[in-house]
Tab-separated table of N, CA and C in Angstrom:
chain	number	residue	atom	x	y	z
X	179	MET	N	0.641	16.693	-6.087
X	179	MET	CA	0.247	16.020	-4.863
X	179	MET	C	0.342	17.031	-3.730
X	180	ASN	N	-0.650	17.060	-2.885
X	180	ASN	CA	-0.605	18.013	-1.799
X	180	ASN	C	-0.430	17.321	-0.454
X	181	ILE	N	-0.599	18.078	0.583
X	181	ILE	CA	-0.337	17.599	1.941
X	181	ILE	C	-1.270	16.461	2.350
X	182	LEU	N	-2.523	16.438	1.860
X	182	LEU	CA	-3.432	15.345	2.207
X	182	LEU	C	-2.981	14.026	1.598
X	183	MET	N	-2.504	14.051	0.369
X	183	MET	CA	-1.987	12.841	-0.264
X	183	MET	C	-0.776	12.344	0.500
X	184	ILE	N	0.080	13.246	0.867
X	184	ILE	CA	1.283	12.883	1.609
X	184	ILE	C	0.905	12.290	2.965
X	185	ALA	N	-0.103	12.854	3.613
X	185	ALA	CA	-0.549	12.324	4.899
X	185	ALA	C	-1.023	10.885	4.754
X	186	GLY	N	-1.743	10.603	3.681
X	186	GLY	CA	-2.215	9.240	3.454
X	186	GLY	C	-1.071	8.278	3.232
X	187	VAL	N	-0.113	8.671	2.433
X	187	VAL	CA	1.033	7.800	2.166
X	187	VAL	C	1.872	7.648	3.427
X	188	LEU	N	1.993	8.691	4.213
X	188	LEU	CA	2.732	8.589	5.474
X	188	LEU	C	2.023	7.660	6.452
X	189	ALA	N	0.690	7.644	6.434
X	189	ALA	CA	-0.047	6.711	7.283
X	189	ALA	C	0.303	5.280	6.907
X	190	LEU	N	0.403	5.018	5.603
X	190	LEU	CA	0.834	3.697	5.149
X	190	LEU	C	2.245	3.413	5.633
X	191	ALA	N	3.116	4.395	5.542
X	191	ALA	CA	4.502	4.207	5.975
X	191	ALA	C	4.553	3.846	7.452
X	192	ALA	N	3.783	4.534	8.260
X	192	ALA	CA	3.768	4.250	9.696
X	192	ALA	C	3.216	2.858	9.971
X	193	ALA	N	2.158	2.492	9.276
X	193	ALA	CA	1.573	1.170	9.472
X	193	ALA	C	2.544	0.078	9.038
X	194	ALA	N	3.196	0.264	7.908
X	194	ALA	CA	4.149	-0.733	7.420
X	194	ALA	C	5.352	-0.832	8.349
X	195	ALA	N	5.799	0.291	8.864
X	195	ALA	CA	6.921	0.272	9.807
X	195	ALA	C	6.529	-0.483	11.073
X	196	ALA	N	5.313	-0.270	11.545
X	196	ALA	CA	4.846	-0.998	12.722
X	196	ALA	C	4.849	-2.498	12.450
X	197	TYR	N	4.416	-2.885	11.248
X	197	TYR	CA	4.436	-4.291	10.876
X	197	TYR	C	5.866	-4.829	10.900
X	198	ALA	N	6.758	-4.095	10.308
X	198	ALA	CA	8.143	-4.541	10.201
X	198	ALA	C	8.791	-4.714	11.567
X	199	PHE	N	8.303	-3.988	12.561
X	199	PHE	CA	8.905	-4.054	13.891
X	199	PHE	C	8.054	-4.834	14.883
X	200	GLY	N	7.271	-5.794	14.397
X	200	GLY	CA	6.634	-6.698	15.333
X	200	GLY	C	5.164	-6.948	15.119
X	201	SER	N	4.443	-6.112	14.437
X	201	SER	CA	3.047	-6.394	14.172
X	201	SER	C	2.978	-7.523	13.155
X	202	ARG	N	1.857	-8.190	13.087
X	202	ARG	CA	1.679	-9.275	12.140
X	202	ARG	C	0.311	-9.169	11.487
X	203	GLN	N	0.175	-9.886	10.347
X	203	GLN	CA	-1.128	-9.979	9.723
X	203	GLN	C	-2.055	-10.722	10.665
X	204	PRO	N	-3.359	-10.480	10.540
X	204	PRO	CA	-4.292	-11.277	11.327
X	204	PRO	C	-4.102	-12.759	11.011
X	205	SER	N	-4.585	-13.612	11.897
X	205	SER	CA	-4.419	-15.041	11.675
X	205	SER	C	-5.067	-15.444	10.361
X	206	ALA	N	-4.691	-16.593	9.878
X	206	ALA	CA	-5.147	-17.050	8.571
X	206	ALA	C	-6.588	-17.540	8.601
X	207	SER	N	-7.436	-16.939	9.409
X	207	SER	CA	-8.828	-17.351	9.484
X	207	SER	C	-9.624	-16.885	8.273
X	208	GLY	N	-9.086	-15.920	7.496
X	208	GLY	CA	-9.747	-15.494	6.267
X	208	GLY	C	-9.590	-16.557	5.206
X	209	THR	N	-10.319	-16.413	4.145
X	209	THR	CA	-10.289	-17.433	3.113
X	209	THR	C	-9.755	-16.900	1.787
X	210	ALA	N	-9.073	-15.760	1.793
X	210	ALA	CA	-8.580	-15.185	0.546
X	210	ALA	C	-7.083	-14.922	0.636
X	211	THR	N	-6.437	-15.024	-0.514
X	211	THR	CA	-5.071	-14.547	-0.673
X	211	THR	C	-5.111	-13.471	-1.752
X	212	VAL	N	-4.236	-12.475	-1.603
X	212	VAL	CA	-4.181	-11.380	-2.562
X	212	VAL	C	-2.729	-11.223	-3.011
X	213	ASN	N	-2.511	-11.301	-4.308
X	213	ASN	CA	-1.200	-11.083	-4.905
X	213	ASN	C	-1.262	-9.758	-5.646
X	214	VAL	N	-0.451	-8.798	-5.206
X	214	VAL	CA	-0.440	-7.468	-5.802
X	214	VAL	C	0.850	-7.319	-6.608
X	215	THR	N	0.714	-7.270	-7.932
X	215	THR	CA	1.854	-7.077	-8.819
X	215	THR	C	2.064	-5.587	-9.014
X	216	LEU	N	3.285	-5.135	-8.726
X	216	LEU	CA	3.617	-3.717	-8.795
X	216	LEU	C	4.357	-3.422	-10.086
X	217	GLY	N	3.783	-2.567	-10.916
X	217	GLY	CA	4.429	-2.154	-12.156
X	217	GLY	C	5.253	-0.898	-11.932
X	218	GLY	N	6.345	-0.796	-12.660
X	218	GLY	CA	7.141	0.419	-12.617
X	218	GLY	C	7.976	0.612	-11.374
X	219	VAL	N	8.301	-0.472	-10.653
X	219	VAL	CA	9.149	-0.344	-9.466
X	219	VAL	C	10.537	0.090	-9.922
X	220	ALA	N	11.033	1.163	-9.316
X	220	ALA	CA	12.319	1.755	-9.704
X	220	ALA	C	13.452	1.141	-8.887
X	221	GLY	N	14.044	0.085	-9.394
X	221	GLY	CA	15.206	-0.492	-8.755
X	221	GLY	C	14.887	-1.580	-7.758
X	222	GLN	N	15.960	-2.150	-7.208
X	222	GLN	CA	15.841	-3.267	-6.278
X	222	GLN	C	16.417	-2.933	-4.911
X	223	LYS	N	16.476	-1.676	-4.571
X	223	LYS	CA	16.968	-1.271	-3.266
X	223	LYS	C	15.807	-1.185	-2.284
X	224	GLY	N	16.087	-1.426	-1.016
X	224	GLY	CA	15.105	-1.214	0.036
X	224	GLY	C	14.011	-2.259	0.081
X	225	ALA	N	12.820	-1.816	0.481
X	225	ALA	CA	11.695	-2.718	0.701
X	225	ALA	C	10.429	-2.181	0.050
X	226	LEU	N	9.567	-3.111	-0.316
X	226	LEU	CA	8.229	-2.780	-0.794
X	226	LEU	C	7.283	-3.030	0.362
X	227	MET	N	6.464	-2.050	0.672
X	227	MET	CA	5.560	-2.146	1.808
X	227	MET	C	4.146	-1.888	1.337
X	228	GLY	N	3.221	-2.717	1.806
X	228	GLY	CA	1.849	-2.559	1.374
X	228	GLY	C	0.868	-2.843	2.486
X	229	ALA	N	-0.338	-2.339	2.289
X	229	ALA	CA	-1.413	-2.552	3.249
X	229	ALA	C	-2.727	-2.707	2.495
X	230	ILE	N	-3.603	-3.543	3.039
X	230	ILE	CA	-4.957	-3.694	2.527
X	230	ILE	C	-5.879	-3.166	3.615
X	231	CYS	N	-6.747	-2.214	3.236
X	231	CYS	CA	-7.568	-1.496	4.202
X	231	CYS	C	-9.038	-1.551	3.818
X	232	ASN	N	-9.910	-1.648	4.818
X	232	ASN	CA	-11.327	-1.493	4.527
X	232	ASN	C	-11.664	-0.006	4.555
X	233	LYS	N	-12.923	0.330	4.318
X	233	LYS	CA	-13.301	1.744	4.217
X	233	LYS	C	-13.003	2.501	5.509
X	234	ASP	N	-13.244	1.871	6.650
X	234	ASP	CA	-13.037	2.549	7.933
X	234	ASP	C	-11.560	2.794	8.246
X	235	SER	N	-10.667	1.935	7.736
X	235	SER	CA	-9.250	2.079	8.071
X	235	SER	C	-8.429	2.688	6.935
X	236	PHE	N	-9.053	3.018	5.814
X	236	PHE	CA	-8.341	3.568	4.664
X	236	PHE	C	-7.607	4.844	5.066
X	237	LEU	N	-6.334	4.928	4.715
X	237	LEU	CA	-5.427	6.031	5.039
X	237	LEU	C	-5.129	6.125	6.530
X	238	LYS	N	-5.406	5.040	7.248
X	238	LYS	CA	-5.128	4.959	8.682
X	238	LYS	C	-4.358	3.665	8.924
X	239	THR	N	-4.589	3.042	10.058
X	239	THR	CA	-3.969	1.762	10.358
X	239	THR	C	-4.825	0.655	9.754
X	240	CYS	N	-4.244	-0.102	8.847
X	240	CYS	CA	-4.978	-1.102	8.076
X	240	CYS	C	-4.880	-2.488	8.709
X	241	GLN	N	-5.743	-3.394	8.238
X	241	GLN	CA	-5.826	-4.736	8.807
X	241	GLN	C	-4.730	-5.675	8.329
X	242	TYR	N	-4.289	-5.550	7.092
X	242	TYR	CA	-3.364	-6.518	6.506
X	242	TYR	C	-2.135	-5.796	5.966
X	243	PHE	N	-0.949	-6.398	6.199
X	243	PHE	CA	0.312	-5.789	5.770
X	243	PHE	C	1.198	-6.814	5.076
X	244	ALA	N	2.003	-6.328	4.162
X	244	ALA	CA	3.034	-7.158	3.531
X	244	ALA	C	4.272	-6.295	3.360
X	245	VAL	N	5.414	-6.854	3.685
X	245	VAL	CA	6.697	-6.173	3.539
X	245	VAL	C	7.672	-7.191	2.964
X	246	GLN	N	8.424	-6.777	1.966
X	246	GLN	CA	9.434	-7.666	1.407
X	246	GLN	C	10.566	-6.847	0.820
X	247	PRO	N	11.760	-7.417	0.767
X	247	PRO	CA	12.869	-6.718	0.104
X	247	PRO	C	12.521	-6.506	-1.372
X	248	ALA	N	12.846	-5.347	-1.898
X	248	ALA	CA	12.542	-5.053	-3.298
X	248	ALA	C	13.245	-6.026	-4.229
X	249	ILE	N	14.375	-6.558	-3.805
X	249	ILE	CA	15.120	-7.493	-4.640
X	249	ILE	C	14.377	-8.814	-4.811
X	250	ALA	N	13.406	-9.099	-3.944
X	250	ALA	CA	12.676	-10.368	-3.990
X	250	ALA	C	11.637	-10.405	-5.107
X	251	GLY	N	11.416	-9.320	-5.794
X	251	GLY	CA	10.426	-9.282	-6.860
X	251	GLY	C	9.401	-8.204	-6.605
X	252	ASN	N	8.499	-8.062	-7.534
X	252	ASN	CA	7.539	-6.971	-7.456
X	252	ASN	C	6.124	-7.449	-7.197
X	253	VAL	N	5.989	-8.512	-6.409
X	253	VAL	CA	4.673	-9.009	-6.041
X	253	VAL	C	4.594	-9.053	-4.517
X	254	LEU	N	3.629	-8.348	-3.967
X	254	LEU	CA	3.351	-8.422	-2.531
X	254	LEU	C	2.241	-9.443	-2.338
X	255	ARG	N	2.433	-10.362	-1.395
X	255	ARG	CA	1.451	-11.406	-1.148
X	255	ARG	C	0.835	-11.224	0.235
X	256	PHE	N	-0.473	-11.240	0.268
X	256	PHE	CA	-1.231	-11.127	1.508
X	256	PHE	C	-2.022	-12.423	1.676
X	257	SER	N	-2.020	-13.000	2.866
X	257	SER	CA	-2.800	-14.213	3.108
X	257	SER	C	-3.730	-13.992	4.291
X	258	GLY	N	-4.729	-14.836	4.390
X	258	GLY	CA	-5.669	-14.750	5.502
X	258	GLY	C	-6.556	-13.528	5.448
X	259	VAL	N	-6.870	-13.044	4.255
X	259	VAL	CA	-7.697	-11.842	4.101
X	259	VAL	C	-9.168	-12.264	4.060
X	260	ALA	N	-9.978	-11.645	4.888
X	260	ALA	CA	-11.415	-11.912	4.873
X	260	ALA	C	-12.007	-11.306	3.602
X	261	PRO	N	-12.826	-12.046	2.877
X	261	PRO	CA	-13.448	-11.477	1.679
X	261	PRO	C	-14.216	-10.196	2.011
X	262	GLY	N	-14.218	-9.252	1.066
X	262	GLY	CA	-14.918	-7.985	1.266
X	262	GLY	C	-14.373	-6.912	0.358
X	263	SER	N	-14.770	-5.677	0.611
X	263	SER	CA	-14.315	-4.521	-0.167
X	263	SER	C	-13.150	-3.853	0.539
X	264	TYR	N	-12.064	-3.630	-0.195
X	264	TYR	CA	-10.839	-3.072	0.360
X	264	TYR	C	-10.187	-2.126	-0.641
X	265	ALA	N	-9.153	-1.433	-0.186
X	265	ALA	CA	-8.249	-0.675	-1.050
X	265	ALA	C	-6.833	-1.083	-0.669
X	266	VAL	N	-5.945	-1.108	-1.651
X	266	VAL	CA	-4.543	-1.452	-1.423
X	266	VAL	C	-3.716	-0.180	-1.538
X	267	MET	N	-2.797	0.009	-0.579
X	267	MET	CA	-1.855	1.131	-0.593
X	267	MET	C	-0.452	0.535	-0.520
X	268	VAL	N	0.483	1.051	-1.312
X	268	VAL	CA	1.864	0.562	-1.278
X	268	VAL	C	2.844	1.722	-1.362
X	269	TYR	N	4.049	1.484	-0.880
X	269	TYR	CA	5.140	2.421	-1.137
X	269	TYR	C	6.452	1.667	-1.178
X	270	HIS	N	7.437	2.258	-1.841
X	270	HIS	CA	8.754	1.667	-2.016
X	270	HIS	C	9.723	2.399	-1.093
X	271	ASP	N	10.057	1.769	0.007
X	271	ASP	CA	11.006	2.336	0.974
X	271	ASP	C	12.417	2.036	0.462
X	272	GLU	N	12.870	2.853	-0.468
X	272	GLU	CA	14.115	2.582	-1.190
X	272	GLU	C	15.342	2.513	-0.294
X	273	ASN	N	15.386	3.300	0.763
X	273	ASN	CA	16.565	3.287	1.633
X	273	ASN	C	16.315	2.485	2.914
X	274	ALA	N	15.205	1.772	2.987
X	274	ALA	CA	14.884	0.871	4.103
X	274	ALA	C	14.987	1.545	5.469
X	275	ASN	N	14.506	2.789	5.539
X	275	ASN	CA	14.535	3.482	6.826
X	275	ASN	C	13.185	3.444	7.539
X	276	GLY	N	12.224	2.691	7.004
X	276	GLY	CA	10.938	2.524	7.667
X	276	GLY	C	9.974	3.679	7.498
X	277	LYS	N	10.275	4.598	6.588
X	277	LYS	CA	9.371	5.726	6.383
X	277	LYS	C	9.421	6.177	4.928
X	278	LEU	N	8.395	6.873	4.524
X	278	LEU	CA	8.368	7.455	3.192
X	278	LEU	C	9.112	8.772	3.258
X	279	ASP	N	10.227	8.844	2.556
X	279	ASP	CA	11.014	10.082	2.559
X	279	ASP	C	10.325	11.124	1.688
X	280	LYS	N	10.474	12.382	2.089
X	280	LYS	CA	9.847	13.469	1.337
X	280	LYS	C	10.792	14.652	1.256
X	281	SER	N	10.525	15.503	0.283
X	281	SER	CA	11.342	16.697	0.086
X	281	SER	C	10.962	17.756	1.123
X	282	ALA	N	11.709	18.856	1.118
X	282	ALA	CA	11.440	19.949	2.060
X	282	ALA	C	10.029	20.516	1.897
X	283	ASN	N	9.470	20.439	0.695
X	283	ASN	CA	8.112	20.947	0.491
X	283	ASN	C	7.050	19.866	0.663
X	284	GLY	N	7.450	18.683	1.141
X	284	GLY	CA	6.490	17.633	1.460
X	284	GLY	C	6.178	16.660	0.340
X	285	MET	N	6.841	16.766	-0.787
X	285	MET	CA	6.593	15.845	-1.896
X	285	MET	C	7.328	14.523	-1.649
X	286	PRO	N	6.674	13.384	-1.926
X	286	PRO	CA	7.325	12.089	-1.727
X	286	PRO	C	8.566	11.943	-2.614
X	287	LEU	N	9.608	11.382	-2.042
X	287	LEU	CA	10.838	11.104	-2.771
X	287	LEU	C	10.945	9.624	-3.126
X	288	GLU	N	9.985	8.822	-2.678
X	288	GLU	CA	9.970	7.390	-2.946
X	288	GLU	C	8.620	7.041	-3.593
X	289	GLY	N	8.583	5.910	-4.277
X	289	GLY	CA	7.386	5.521	-5.011
X	289	GLY	C	6.223	5.137	-4.121
X	290	TRP	N	5.011	5.309	-4.659
X	290	TRP	CA	3.784	4.973	-3.952
X	290	TRP	C	2.728	4.572	-4.975
X	291	GLY	N	1.643	3.937	-4.513
X	291	GLY	CA	0.565	3.566	-5.411
X	291	GLY	C	-0.652	3.079	-4.644
X	292	PHE	N	-1.793	3.094	-5.351
X	292	PHE	CA	-3.064	2.623	-4.800
X	292	PHE	C	-3.696	1.647	-5.787
X	293	SER	N	-4.534	0.749	-5.279
X	293	SER	CA	-5.251	-0.167	-6.151
X	293	SER	C	-6.079	0.613	-7.166
X	294	ARG	N	-6.322	-0.035	-8.291
X	294	ARG	CA	-7.029	0.562	-9.431
X	294	ARG	C	-6.306	1.803	-9.947
X	295	ASN	N	-5.030	1.931	-9.573
X	295	ASN	CA	-4.220	3.094	-9.962
X	295	ASN	C	-4.927	4.401	-9.638
X	296	ALA	N	-5.622	4.412	-8.527
X	296	ALA	CA	-6.367	5.605	-8.095
X	296	ALA	C	-5.402	6.743	-7.790
X	297	ARG	N	-5.762	7.919	-8.224
X	297	ARG	CA	-4.999	9.134	-7.966
X	297	ARG	C	-5.967	10.180	-7.438
X	298	GLY	N	-5.569	10.852	-6.410
X	298	GLY	CA	-6.423	11.901	-5.865
X	298	GLY	C	-6.272	13.199	-6.640
X	299	HIS	N	-7.227	14.053	-6.452
X	299	HIS	CA	-7.165	15.412	-7.008
X	299	HIS	C	-6.972	16.346	-5.826
X	300	TYR	N	-5.777	16.891	-5.687
X	300	TYR	CA	-5.443	17.769	-4.555
X	300	TYR	C	-5.559	17.036	-3.231
X	301	GLY	N	-5.189	15.773	-3.209
X	301	GLY	CA	-5.229	14.968	-1.997
X	301	GLY	C	-5.240	13.494	-2.359
X	302	PRO	N	-5.384	12.633	-1.362
X	302	PRO	CA	-5.390	11.189	-1.642
X	302	PRO	C	-6.663	10.803	-2.388
X	303	PRO	N	-6.651	9.647	-3.041
X	303	PRO	CA	-7.873	9.201	-3.703
X	303	PRO	C	-8.935	8.844	-2.673
X	304	ALA	N	-10.167	8.874	-3.086
X	304	ALA	CA	-11.260	8.409	-2.239
X	304	ALA	C	-11.207	6.887	-2.163
X	305	PHE	N	-11.691	6.332	-1.086
X	305	PHE	CA	-11.718	4.880	-0.932
X	305	PHE	C	-12.396	4.228	-2.143
X	306	ASP	N	-13.531	4.746	-2.562
X	306	ASP	CA	-14.267	4.137	-3.671
X	306	ASP	C	-13.485	4.150	-4.975
X	307	ASP	N	-12.574	5.103	-5.158
X	307	ASP	CA	-11.748	5.135	-6.365
X	307	ASP	C	-10.703	4.025	-6.362
X	308	ALA	N	-10.274	3.589	-5.190
X	308	ALA	CA	-9.263	2.545	-5.052
X	308	ALA	C	-9.880	1.195	-4.676
X	309	ARG	N	-11.167	1.145	-4.482
X	309	ARG	CA	-11.850	-0.053	-3.961
X	309	ARG	C	-11.755	-1.247	-4.905
X	310	ILE	N	-11.421	-2.376	-4.308
X	310	ILE	CA	-11.457	-3.655	-5.002
X	310	ILE	C	-12.272	-4.613	-4.154
X	311	ASP	N	-12.909	-5.571	-4.798
X	311	ASP	CA	-13.666	-6.594	-4.084
X	311	ASP	C	-12.853	-7.870	-4.061
X	312	ILE	N	-12.543	-8.328	-2.858
X	312	ILE	CA	-11.756	-9.534	-2.672
X	312	ILE	C	-12.705	-10.686	-2.392
X	313	LYS	N	-12.560	-11.725	-3.195
X	313	LYS	CA	-13.386	-12.925	-3.083
X	313	LYS	C	-12.583	-14.040	-2.420
X	314	SER	N	-13.254	-15.084	-1.986
X	314	SER	CA	-12.578	-16.259	-1.441
X	314	SER	C	-11.633	-16.831	-2.492
X	315	GLY	N	-10.523	-17.398	-2.038
X	315	GLY	CA	-9.550	-17.978	-2.949
X	315	GLY	C	-8.488	-16.974	-3.350
X	316	ALA	N	-7.891	-17.195	-4.516
X	316	ALA	CA	-6.798	-16.337	-4.989
X	316	ALA	C	-7.351	-15.106	-5.696
X	317	ASN	N	-6.751	-13.968	-5.408
X	317	ASN	CA	-7.105	-12.692	-6.026
X	317	ASN	C	-5.820	-12.059	-6.523
X	318	ASP	N	-5.756	-11.740	-7.803
X	318	ASP	CA	-4.583	-11.114	-8.392
X	318	ASP	C	-4.957	-9.717	-8.864
X	319	ILE	N	-4.196	-8.730	-8.409
X	319	ILE	CA	-4.404	-7.369	-8.884
X	319	ILE	C	-3.057	-6.777	-9.283
X	320	ALA	N	-3.108	-5.710	-10.025
X	320	ALA	CA	-1.891	-5.018	-10.444
X	320	ALA	C	-2.076	-3.533	-10.220
X	321	LEU	N	-0.989	-2.849	-9.892
X	321	LEU	CA	-1.020	-1.399	-9.802
X	321	LEU	C	0.326	-0.846	-10.221
X	322	ASP	N	0.320	0.397	-10.661
X	322	ASP	CA	1.536	1.052	-11.129
X	322	ASP	C	2.055	2.007	-10.065
X	323	MET	N	3.357	1.922	-9.818
X	323	MET	CA	3.989	2.802	-8.854
X	323	MET	C	4.149	4.200	-9.470
X	324	VAL	N	4.075	5.222	-8.613
X	324	VAL	CA	4.270	6.611	-9.014
X	324	VAL	C	5.520	7.106	-8.299
X	325	TYR	N	6.450	7.675	-9.059
X	325	TYR	CA	7.688	8.212	-8.475
X	325	TYR	C	7.797	9.682	-8.773
């Protein structure tokens, strides 16, 4: 993983931290709910933080956020999502400090993941590699955490 991948995950960390300190999901005017099951979560410490982003906001500030204690389970639930094409980004803030911790060389020290288990090559994945189509009603997806 290089600096571009780390930048993308850090953007998620900043967005999730903003949510945790007062931002909220858009109103429930959307007609979709999204349940994201996270595989391979390492432990029950800290918080699981996630964001659902459209193409324009991918790796930036996203429209929808979910934050929950890791002890509460490994499913992030998003409500009020407008149907459309999105990508999901998540990270495991194991020490609950509101940021993705990294080593001195910039490698993530906490888990992260993208929808469709997208992985970038020398950087973050492209939006189209992580893209999912969210329909009206319930949408269930799964992704595997990378540590």
